[in-house]
Coordinates of C-alpha atoms in Angstrom, one line a residue:
M1 CA -46.7 -31.8 -33.6
N2 CA -46.7 -32.2 -37.4
I3 CA -45.7 -35.8 -38.3
E4 CA -44.2 -34.5 -41.5
D5 CA -41.5 -32.8 -39.5
L6 CA -40.2 -36.0 -37.9
T7 CA -36.9 -37.4 -38.8
P8 CA -36.8 -41.1 -39.9
A9 CA -35.7 -42.2 -36.4
E10 CA -38.5 -40.1 -34.8
R11 CA -41.0 -41.5 -37.3
R12 CA -40.1 -45.1 -36.3
L13 CA -40.6 -44.2 -32.6
W14 CA -43.9 -42.5 -33.4
E15 CA -45.3 -45.4 -35.2
A16 CA -44.1 -48.0 -32.6
F17 CA -45.6 -46.1 -29.7
P18 CA -49.2 -47.3 -29.9
K19 CA -48.1 -50.9 -29.7
G20 CA -45.4 -50.2 -27.1
E21 CA -42.8 -51.7 -29.4
S22 CA -39.1 -51.0 -28.8
I23 CA -36.9 -49.0 -31.2
D24 CA -33.2 -49.6 -31.1
L25 CA -31.0 -47.1 -32.9
S26 CA -27.7 -48.8 -32.0
S27 CA -25.2 -49.5 -34.7
G28 CA -24.1 -52.9 -33.4
D29 CA -20.5 -51.7 -32.8
P30 CA -20.0 -51.8 -29.0
A31 CA -17.2 -49.2 -29.1
Y32 CA -19.3 -46.8 -31.1
D33 CA -22.5 -47.5 -29.2
D34 CA -20.9 -46.7 -25.8
I35 CA -22.8 -43.7 -24.4
G36 CA -19.4 -42.0 -23.9
Q37 CA -19.3 -41.7 -27.6
A38 CA -22.7 -40.1 -28.0
D39 CA -21.4 -36.8 -29.2
R40 CA -20.3 -38.6 -32.3
W41 CA -23.7 -40.0 -33.1
G42 CA -25.3 -38.6 -36.2
R43 CA -28.8 -37.5 -37.2
E44 CA -29.9 -41.1 -37.7
R45 CA -29.6 -41.7 -34.0
T46 CA -31.0 -38.3 -32.8
V47 CA -34.4 -37.9 -31.3
R48 CA -35.7 -34.5 -30.1
A49 CA -37.0 -34.4 -26.5
E50 CA -40.2 -32.7 -27.7
V51 CA -41.1 -35.8 -29.6
L52 CA -40.9 -37.9 -26.5
V53 CA -43.0 -35.3 -24.6
A54 CA -45.7 -35.3 -27.3
L55 CA -46.0 -39.1 -27.2
L56 CA -46.0 -39.2 -23.4
V57 CA -48.7 -36.6 -22.9
G58 CA -51.2 -37.9 -25.6
A59 CA -50.3 -36.6 -29.0
V60 CA -51.0 -40.0 -30.4
E61 CA -54.3 -41.7 -29.8
R62 CA -53.9 -45.0 -27.9
R63 CA -55.6 -48.0 -29.6
P64 CA -57.9 -50.3 -27.8
G65 CA -56.4 -53.7 -26.9
Q66 CA -52.8 -52.4 -27.1
V67 CA -50.5 -51.1 -24.4
A68 CA -48.8 -48.0 -25.6
A69 CA -45.3 -47.1 -24.4
V70 CA -42.2 -45.2 -25.3
R71 CA -39.4 -47.7 -25.6
L72 CA -36.2 -46.4 -27.2
A73 CA -32.5 -47.6 -27.1
G74 CA -29.3 -46.1 -28.4
A75 CA -30.5 -42.6 -29.1
R76 CA -29.1 -39.2 -28.5
I77 CA -31.9 -37.0 -27.1
T78 CA -31.6 -33.3 -27.7
G79 CA -33.5 -30.5 -26.2
S80 CA -35.3 -30.4 -22.9
L81 CA -37.4 -33.4 -21.8
N82 CA -39.8 -31.3 -19.7
L83 CA -42.7 -33.2 -18.1
G84 CA -43.1 -30.9 -15.1
H85 CA -46.6 -31.4 -13.6
A86 CA -47.6 -33.7 -16.5
E87 CA -50.0 -36.6 -16.2
V88 CA -48.2 -39.5 -18.0
G89 CA -50.2 -42.8 -18.2
V90 CA -47.8 -44.8 -20.3
P91 CA -44.4 -46.4 -19.4
L92 CA -41.2 -44.7 -20.4
A93 CA -38.2 -47.0 -21.1
L94 CA -35.0 -45.5 -22.4
T95 CA -31.9 -47.7 -22.7
A96 CA -28.3 -46.6 -23.4
C97 CA -29.5 -43.2 -24.4
S98 CA -27.6 -39.9 -24.0
F99 CA -29.3 -36.7 -23.0
D100 CA -28.0 -33.3 -23.9
E101 CA -30.0 -31.6 -21.2
A102 CA -31.3 -32.8 -17.8
P103 CA -34.8 -34.2 -17.9
H104 CA -37.4 -32.4 -15.8
L105 CA -40.0 -34.6 -14.2
Y106 CA -40.8 -32.5 -11.2
W107 CA -44.3 -33.0 -9.7
A108 CA -45.2 -35.2 -12.6
S109 CA -47.5 -38.2 -12.3
M110 CA -45.7 -41.0 -14.1
N111 CA -46.2 -44.6 -15.0
S112 CA -43.1 -46.8 -14.6
V113 CA -39.9 -45.1 -15.7
H114 CA -36.8 -47.0 -16.9
L115 CA -33.7 -45.0 -17.7
M116 CA -31.1 -47.8 -18.0
R117 CA -27.4 -47.3 -18.9
C118 CA -28.2 -43.8 -19.9
R119 CA -26.0 -40.7 -19.7
L120 CA -27.7 -37.6 -18.1
P121 CA -26.4 -34.2 -17.1
G122 CA -28.8 -34.3 -14.2
L123 CA -32.3 -35.6 -13.5
I124 CA -34.9 -33.4 -11.7
A125 CA -37.8 -35.5 -10.3
S126 CA -38.7 -33.5 -7.2
G127 CA -42.2 -34.4 -6.0
T128 CA -42.7 -36.9 -8.8
R129 CA -45.1 -39.7 -8.3
V130 CA -44.2 -43.0 -10.1
D131 CA -46.9 -45.6 -10.1
G132 CA -44.5 -48.5 -10.6
H133 CA -40.7 -48.8 -10.7
L134 CA -38.1 -46.1 -11.2
W135 CA -35.3 -48.0 -12.8
L136 CA -32.0 -46.2 -13.3
E137 CA -29.7 -49.2 -13.4
G138 CA -26.2 -48.5 -14.8
S139 CA -26.8 -44.9 -15.7
R140 CA -24.3 -42.1 -15.4
I141 CA -25.8 -38.9 -13.9
S142 CA -23.8 -35.7 -13.4
G143 CA -25.0 -32.5 -11.9
G144 CA -27.3 -34.2 -9.4
L145 CA -30.2 -36.6 -9.1
W146 CA -33.1 -34.9 -7.4
L147 CA -35.8 -37.1 -5.9
D148 CA -36.8 -35.0 -3.0
G149 CA -40.4 -35.5 -2.0
A150 CA -40.9 -38.1 -4.7
N151 CA -43.2 -41.1 -4.2
I152 CA -42.5 -44.4 -5.9
T153 CA -45.0 -47.2 -5.4
G154 CA -42.6 -49.9 -6.6
I155 CA -38.8 -50.4 -6.6
L156 CA -36.2 -47.7 -6.9
N157 CA -33.3 -49.4 -8.7
M158 CA -30.0 -47.5 -8.8
S159 CA -27.7 -50.5 -9.1
G160 CA -24.5 -49.6 -10.9
V161 CA -25.5 -45.9 -11.1
Q162 CA -22.6 -43.4 -11.2
L163 CA -23.5 -40.0 -9.6
T164 CA -21.1 -37.1 -10.1
N165 CA -21.5 -33.7 -8.5
P166 CA -18.4 -33.0 -6.5
G167 CA -19.0 -30.6 -3.6
G168 CA -22.7 -30.7 -4.1
D169 CA -25.7 -33.1 -3.9
A170 CA -25.0 -36.2 -5.9
L171 CA -28.4 -37.5 -4.8
L172 CA -31.0 -35.2 -3.2
A173 CA -33.8 -37.5 -1.9
D174 CA -35.1 -35.7 1.2
R175 CA -38.5 -37.1 2.2
L176 CA -38.4 -39.6 -0.6
T177 CA -41.0 -42.4 -0.2
V178 CA -40.4 -45.8 -1.8
E179 CA -42.9 -48.6 -1.0
A180 CA -40.6 -51.4 -2.0
N181 CA -36.8 -51.9 -2.0
V182 CA -34.1 -49.4 -2.9
Y183 CA -31.1 -50.8 -4.6
C184 CA -27.8 -48.8 -4.6
D185 CA -25.5 -51.7 -5.2
Q186 CA -23.5 -53.6 -7.9
G187 CA -21.0 -50.7 -8.4
F188 CA -23.1 -47.8 -7.3
A189 CA -20.8 -44.8 -6.8
A190 CA -21.4 -41.2 -5.8
N191 CA -19.0 -38.3 -5.9
G192 CA -20.8 -35.7 -3.8
E193 CA -23.4 -36.0 -1.0
V194 CA -26.0 -38.7 -0.9
R195 CA -29.0 -37.3 0.9
L196 CA -31.9 -39.3 2.3
P197 CA -33.1 -37.4 5.4
G198 CA -36.6 -38.2 6.3
A199 CA -36.9 -40.8 3.5
R200 CA -39.2 -43.8 4.0
V201 CA -38.5 -47.2 2.4
G202 CA -41.1 -49.9 2.6
G203 CA -38.7 -52.7 2.0
Q204 CA -34.9 -53.0 2.1
L205 CA -32.3 -50.4 1.5
I206 CA -29.3 -51.9 -0.1
F207 CA -25.9 -50.1 -0.5
R208 CA -24.0 -53.4 -0.8
G209 CA -20.6 -52.7 -2.5
A210 CA -21.4 -49.0 -3.0
R211 CA -18.6 -46.4 -3.0
L212 CA -19.4 -42.9 -1.6
H213 CA -17.0 -40.0 -1.9
N214 CA -17.5 -36.6 -0.2
P215 CA -14.4 -36.2 2.1
T216 CA -15.2 -32.6 3.1
G217 CA -18.8 -33.3 4.3
A218 CA -21.3 -36.1 4.6
A219 CA -21.0 -39.0 2.2
L220 CA -24.4 -40.3 3.3
Y221 CA -26.8 -38.0 5.1
A222 CA -29.8 -40.1 6.2
S223 CA -31.0 -38.7 9.5
R224 CA -34.6 -39.7 10.4
L225 CA -34.5 -42.3 7.6
D226 CA -37.2 -44.9 8.1
V227 CA -36.7 -48.4 6.6
A228 CA -39.2 -51.1 7.2
A229 CA -36.8 -54.0 6.7
N230 CA -33.0 -54.4 6.5
V231 CA -30.3 -51.9 5.6
F232 CA -27.1 -53.3 4.0
C233 CA -24.0 -51.2 3.9
D234 CA -21.6 -54.1 3.4
G235 CA -20.1 -56.3 0.7
G236 CA -17.2 -53.9 0.1
F237 CA -19.1 -50.7 1.0
T238 CA -16.7 -47.7 1.4
A239 CA -17.3 -44.1 2.3
E240 CA -15.0 -41.1 2.4
G241 CA -16.9 -38.6 4.4
E242 CA -19.4 -38.9 7.2
I243 CA -22.2 -41.4 7.5
R244 CA -25.1 -39.8 9.3
L245 CA -28.0 -42.0 10.5
R246 CA -29.0 -39.9 13.5
G247 CA -32.6 -40.7 14.6
A248 CA -33.0 -43.3 11.8
R249 CA -35.3 -46.3 12.3
V250 CA -34.6 -49.8 10.9
G251 CA -37.3 -52.5 11.1
G252 CA -34.8 -55.4 10.5
Y253 CA -31.1 -55.4 11.0
L254 CA -28.3 -53.0 10.0
S255 CA -25.2 -54.4 8.4
F256 CA -21.9 -52.7 8.1
V257 CA -20.0 -56.0 7.8
G258 CA -16.6 -55.3 6.3
A259 CA -17.4 -51.7 5.5
R260 CA -14.6 -49.1 5.4
L261 CA -15.4 -45.6 6.6
S262 CA -13.1 -42.6 6.7
A263 CA -13.7 -39.2 8.2
P264 CA -10.4 -38.3 10.0
Q265 CA -10.8 -36.0 13.0
R266 CA -14.6 -36.1 12.5
T267 CA -17.5 -38.5 13.0
A268 CA -17.2 -41.4 10.5
L269 CA -20.5 -42.9 11.6
N270 CA -23.1 -40.9 13.5
A271 CA -25.9 -43.3 14.5
D272 CA -27.0 -41.4 17.6
D273 CA -30.6 -42.1 18.7
L274 CA -30.8 -44.9 16.0
G275 CA -33.6 -47.4 16.5
V276 CA -33.1 -51.0 15.2
E277 CA -35.5 -53.8 15.7
T278 CA -32.9 -56.6 15.6
D279 CA -29.1 -56.4 15.3
V280 CA -26.4 -54.0 14.2
Y281 CA -23.2 -55.5 12.7
C282 CA -20.1 -53.3 12.5
S283 CA -17.9 -56.4 12.3
D284 CA -15.8 -58.8 10.4
G285 CA -13.3 -56.3 9.1
F286 CA -15.3 -53.2 9.6
S287 CA -13.0 -50.2 9.9
A288 CA -13.5 -46.6 10.7
V289 CA -11.1 -43.7 10.8
G290 CA -12.9 -41.1 12.9
T291 CA -15.6 -41.5 15.6
V292 CA -18.2 -44.2 15.5
S293 CA -21.1 -43.1 17.6
F294 CA -24.3 -45.0 18.7
A295 CA -25.1 -42.6 21.5
G296 CA -28.7 -43.0 22.7
A297 CA -29.4 -45.8 20.2
R298 CA -32.0 -48.4 21.0
I299 CA -31.1 -51.8 19.6
T300 CA -33.4 -54.7 20.4
G301 CA -30.7 -57.3 19.8
Q302 CA -27.0 -57.2 19.5
L303 CA -24.5 -54.4 18.6
S304 CA -21.5 -56.4 17.3
L305 CA -18.0 -54.9 16.8
R306 CA -16.3 -58.2 16.5
D307 CA -13.0 -58.0 14.6
A308 CA -13.6 -54.3 13.9
H309 CA -10.8 -51.7 13.5
L310 CA -11.6 -48.4 15.2
R311 CA -9.2 -45.4 15.1
N312 CA -9.4 -41.8 16.3
E313 CA -6.3 -41.4 18.4
E314 CA -6.9 -37.8 19.5
G315 CA -10.5 -38.1 20.5
T316 CA -13.4 -40.6 20.9
A317 CA -13.1 -43.6 18.6
L318 CA -16.3 -45.3 19.9
S319 CA -19.3 -43.8 21.7
V320 CA -22.1 -46.0 22.9
Q321 CA -23.1 -43.7 25.8
R322 CA -26.8 -44.0 26.8
I323 CA -27.3 -47.0 24.4
Q324 CA -29.9 -49.6 25.2
A325 CA -29.1 -53.0 23.7
E326 CA -29.6 -56.7 24.6
E327 CA -25.9 -57.4 23.9
L328 CA -22.8 -55.4 23.2
L329 CA -20.0 -57.3 21.6
L330 CA -16.7 -55.4 21.9
R331 CA -14.1 -58.0 20.7
T332 CA -12.4 -55.8 18.2
A333 CA -9.5 -57.1 16.0
E334 CA -7.1 -54.8 17.8
P335 CA -7.2 -52.4 20.7
I336 CA -9.4 -49.5 20.0
K337 CA -7.2 -46.5 19.1
G338 CA -8.8 -43.6 21.0
T339 CA -11.4 -43.3 23.8
A340 CA -14.3 -45.7 24.1
D341 CA -17.2 -44.0 25.8
L342 CA -19.6 -46.5 27.5
S343 CA -21.0 -44.1 30.0
Y344 CA -24.7 -44.6 31.0
A345 CA -25.1 -47.4 28.5
R346 CA -27.6 -50.2 29.5
V347 CA -27.0 -53.7 28.2
N348 CA -27.9 -57.1 29.4
L349 CA -24.7 -58.9 28.2
L350 CA -21.4 -57.2 27.7
R351 CA -18.9 -59.4 25.8
D352 CA -15.4 -58.0 25.5
D353 CA -11.8 -59.0 25.4
A354 CA -8.9 -57.5 27.4
A355 CA -6.9 -57.5 24.2
S356 CA -9.5 -55.0 22.7
W357 CA -9.5 -52.5 25.5
P358 CA -8.4 -49.0 24.6
E359 CA -6.0 -47.0 26.8
R360 CA -8.9 -44.6 27.5
L361 CA -12.4 -45.6 28.7
Q362 CA -15.4 -43.8 30.1
L363 CA -17.5 -46.1 32.3
D364 CA -19.5 -44.0 34.7
G365 CA -23.1 -45.0 34.7
L366 CA -22.5 -48.2 32.6
Q367 CA -25.2 -50.8 33.5
Y368 CA -24.9 -54.5 32.6
E369 CA -26.2 -57.7 34.0
T370 CA -23.5 -60.2 32.8
L371 CA -19.9 -60.0 31.7
E372 CA -18.4 -62.5 29.3
P373 CA -15.8 -63.4 30.3
P374 CA -16.0 -62.1 33.9
L375 CA -12.2 -62.2 34.2
T376 CA -10.5 -61.9 37.6
A377 CA -11.0 -58.8 39.8
R378 CA -7.4 -57.8 39.1
E379 CA -8.0 -57.8 35.3
R380 CA -11.3 -56.0 35.6
L381 CA -9.8 -53.4 37.9
D382 CA -7.3 -52.6 35.2
W383 CA -10.4 -52.1 33.0
L384 CA -11.8 -49.6 35.5
H385 CA -8.6 -47.8 36.0
R386 CA -8.5 -46.8 32.3
D387 CA -11.4 -44.4 32.9
T388 CA -10.3 -41.0 31.9
D389 CA -12.8 -39.3 34.3
G390 CA -10.9 -40.7 37.3
Y391 CA -12.6 -42.1 40.4
A392 CA -16.4 -42.6 40.3
P393 CA -18.1 -45.0 42.6
Q394 CA -20.7 -46.5 40.3
P395 CA -18.4 -48.6 38.0
Y396 CA -16.9 -50.3 41.1
E397 CA -20.3 -51.0 42.6
R398 CA -21.7 -52.3 39.3
L399 CA -18.8 -54.7 38.8
A400 CA -18.9 -55.9 42.5
Q401 CA -22.6 -56.6 42.1
T402 CA -22.0 -58.6 38.9
Y403 CA -19.4 -60.7 40.7
R404 CA -21.7 -61.4 43.5
T405 CA -24.5 -62.4 41.1
L406 CA -22.1 -64.9 39.5
G407 CA -21.2 -66.2 43.0
L408 CA -17.7 -64.7 43.0
D409 CA -17.9 -63.0 46.4
S410 CA -14.2 -62.8 46.8
D411 CA -13.8 -60.9 43.6
G412 CA -16.6 -58.7 44.5
R413 CA -15.0 -57.8 47.8
S414 CA -11.7 -57.1 46.0
V415 CA -13.4 -54.6 43.8
L416 CA -15.0 -52.8 46.7
L417 CA -11.7 -52.7 48.5
A418 CA -10.1 -51.2 45.4
K419 CA -13.0 -48.7 45.3
A420 CA -12.2 -47.6 48.9
R421 CA -8.5 -47.3 48.1
D422 CA -9.1 -45.3 44.9
R423 CA -11.5 -43.0 46.7
R424 CA -8.9 -42.4 49.4
K425 CA -6.6 -40.9 46.7
T426 CA -9.2 -38.1 46.2
Q427 CA -9.5 -37.2 49.9
G428 CA -7.7 -34.8 52.1
V429 CA -4.7 -35.7 54.4
P430 CA -6.8 -36.4 57.6
R431 CA -9.1 -38.8 55.8
K432 CA -6.2 -40.4 54.0
I433 CA -4.6 -41.2 57.4
V434 CA -7.8 -42.7 58.7
G435 CA -8.2 -44.6 55.5
W436 CA -4.7 -46.0 55.7
L437 CA -5.5 -47.3 59.3
Q438 CA -8.7 -48.9 58.1
D439 CA -7.0 -50.5 55.2
G440 CA -4.1 -51.8 57.2
L441 CA -6.2 -53.2 60.0
V442 CA -9.2 -54.7 58.3
G443 CA -9.0 -53.8 54.6
Y444 CA -11.9 -51.3 54.9
G445 CA -14.0 -54.2 56.3
Y446 CA -13.6 -56.2 53.0
R447 CA -10.7 -58.2 54.5
P448 CA -12.4 -59.1 57.8
F449 CA -10.2 -62.1 58.6
R450 CA -7.2 -59.9 58.5
A451 CA -8.7 -58.7 61.9
A452 CA -8.3 -62.3 63.2
S453 CA -4.5 -61.9 62.6
W454 CA -4.6 -58.7 64.6
L455 CA -6.6 -60.4 67.3
I456 CA -4.0 -63.1 67.6
G457 CA -1.2 -60.5 67.7
L458 CA -3.2 -58.6 70.4
L459 CA -3.6 -61.8 72.4
A460 CA 0.1 -62.5 72.2
F461 CA 1.0 -58.9 73.1
G462 CA -1.3 -59.0 76.2
T463 CA 0.0 -62.4 77.3
I464 CA 3.6 -61.2 77.2
V465 CA 2.8 -57.9 79.0
F466 CA 0.8 -59.4 81.8
S467 CA 3.2 -62.3 82.2
L468 CA 5.9 -59.8 82.9
H469 CA 3.7 -57.7 85.2
K470 CA 0.9 -59.5 87.0
P471 CA -2.1 -57.2 87.8
A472 CA -3.0 -56.7 91.5
I473 CA -5.8 -58.8 93.0
L474 CA -9.0 -56.7 93.7
N475 CA -9.9 -58.7 96.9
S476 CA -6.9 -59.5 99.1
D477 CA -8.8 -62.3 100.8
D478 CA -9.0 -64.2 97.5
H479 CA -6.2 -66.2 96.2
P480 CA -7.1 -66.9 92.5
H481 CA -4.6 -68.4 90.0
F482 CA -3.5 -65.9 87.4
N483 CA -3.1 -66.9 83.8
A484 CA -1.8 -64.1 81.5
F485 CA -3.2 -65.8 78.4
F486 CA -6.7 -66.2 79.7
Y487 CA -6.6 -62.8 81.3
T488 CA -5.9 -61.2 78.0
L489 CA -8.5 -63.4 76.3
D490 CA -11.0 -62.3 78.9
L491 CA -10.2 -58.7 78.1
I492 CA -10.6 -59.3 74.3
L493 CA -13.9 -61.1 74.4
P494 CA -16.8 -58.6 74.2
I495 CA -19.3 -60.9 76.0
G496 CA -19.0 -63.6 78.6
T497 CA -16.2 -64.1 81.2
L498 CA -13.4 -66.4 81.9
G499 CA -13.2 -65.3 85.6
Q500 CA -10.0 -63.4 85.2
E501 CA -10.9 -59.8 84.3
S502 CA -13.3 -59.4 87.3
V503 CA -10.6 -60.6 89.8
F504 CA -7.5 -58.7 88.7
A505 CA -7.1 -54.9 88.3
P506 CA -3.9 -53.5 86.6
E507 CA -2.7 -50.1 87.6
G508 CA -1.0 -47.2 85.9
I509 CA 0.2 -47.8 82.3
Y510 CA -1.0 -51.3 82.5
Q511 CA -4.5 -50.1 83.1
W512 CA -4.3 -48.1 79.8
I513 CA -2.9 -51.3 78.1
A514 CA -5.8 -53.3 79.4
N515 CA -8.3 -50.7 78.2
F516 CA -6.7 -50.6 74.8
I517 CA -7.0 -54.4 74.5
V518 CA -10.7 -54.2 75.5
A519 CA -11.5 -51.5 72.9
A520 CA -9.4 -53.1 70.1
G521 CA -10.8 -56.5 70.9
L522 CA -14.3 -55.2 70.6
L523 CA -13.7 -53.5 67.2
L524 CA -11.8 -56.4 65.7
G525 CA -14.2 -59.0 67.0
L526 CA -17.2 -57.2 65.5
T527 CA -15.3 -57.0 62.2
V528 CA -14.5 -60.7 62.2
A529 CA -18.2 -61.5 63.0
A530 CA -19.5 -59.2 60.2
G531 CA -17.1 -60.8 57.7
A532 CA -18.0 -64.3 58.7
T533 CA -21.7 -63.4 58.4
R534 CA -21.2 -62.1 54.8
A535 CA -19.2 -65.1 53.8
L536 CA -21.8 -67.6 55.1
S537 CA -24.8 -65.7 53.6
R538 CA -22.9 -65.1 50.3
E539 CA -24.1 -61.5 50.1

């Protein structure tokens, strides 16, 4: 490039480059210097992109002992800043500049790049390697920011960035690698899809206070995202459109505290098969219109939905099926509006609140060690009866086992009795009749001392019957004393003798009555004995 062809502004930049000095072309008038007014800036503030390219790729010899850099502020940059496949060994720092065309940095090898508070009609940096930071703080980028396959050894700072590409990719960062933190906070906003599938972040990923808008698709598509530390989607984070974190891995904790998600009739948060090394917080004012799904997720610590608002009336509002977590906290701010699917989840501690229960639950296969609070069997049975899949034995057995572990044997037996009764509703008429008899007599064996009442009644019945009709004496030479009470008791007792049954022999209908008392006494006696054994052994 001939230096004689440079404008005064370009000449100043050319001469400042070897020393890395900053050139500021701003007027000093904040209203006029706003990048929204860049179309009004004159020739004195215009720099051709080809001049920047020439400086960055070595048109000016670098002087020993000095750090060369392109540092420019308040300029309008015309033409195409095309550094595709270039080797750039000096920093590029542009502040409050406006580009007429989208810069092309694809597959370039760059030193640190700072484009702060700039206006760009797009930025194409696919496959770019940045040895240092990529700093885009406060910039406005329309037409898409492409960072797919890029590698950044330092920080990616997009704090306050405004991305606009409605219906398209606002941020395309598939397979992006950042070795330090990624900042998308302090007013970061995107109109269009933010894509991070397969991206790897060596530090923290921060979307604190970000606003994402793509109501017809995914607001944030980050399946298979790998973050070494924490992920923050809190501090006023909002998303209109789906958040997709399927198969993502988080080395710290994941925070959606106070976040507001909206994807009506669709999945507001898809975190299926997510892996988190510590805790997940969808709490303290978190709200979601649409499904929140953690199906198959593995969370080493707690999944907290404390004081959350979940709404998807016509479908599943919360799915934690097949989740593995140390603790599941389901104390939402209000009853979940829609189905809560807990089927085949495995948690050590389930903490919930009856006031949070939805009208529809799915509980088959749910495994837990402890319930907090355990509540009474009557209250927990109301919980089980909300299962939309109807009767299934496993939820009853799991709940009964938990009560027994807590030493609440009576509640455990109540649950198992309810299980038998609910199973009866699914059976045919013959089995229902048998079931009603078992229930009425001994409560399916879970009310064994009800059999004692029947024994007393049976003893009274026999006493009255045989008082009115004394049985005949087997041996006419004997003259034993007959006692209707002890005779009936002798019939009832399965072992031993009181000396009455072996002496007297009823006939006709009374023989049938005696046989009935013997059989009934045996069955009821065994039931009482089994129940007493369970009570004493606290099984």
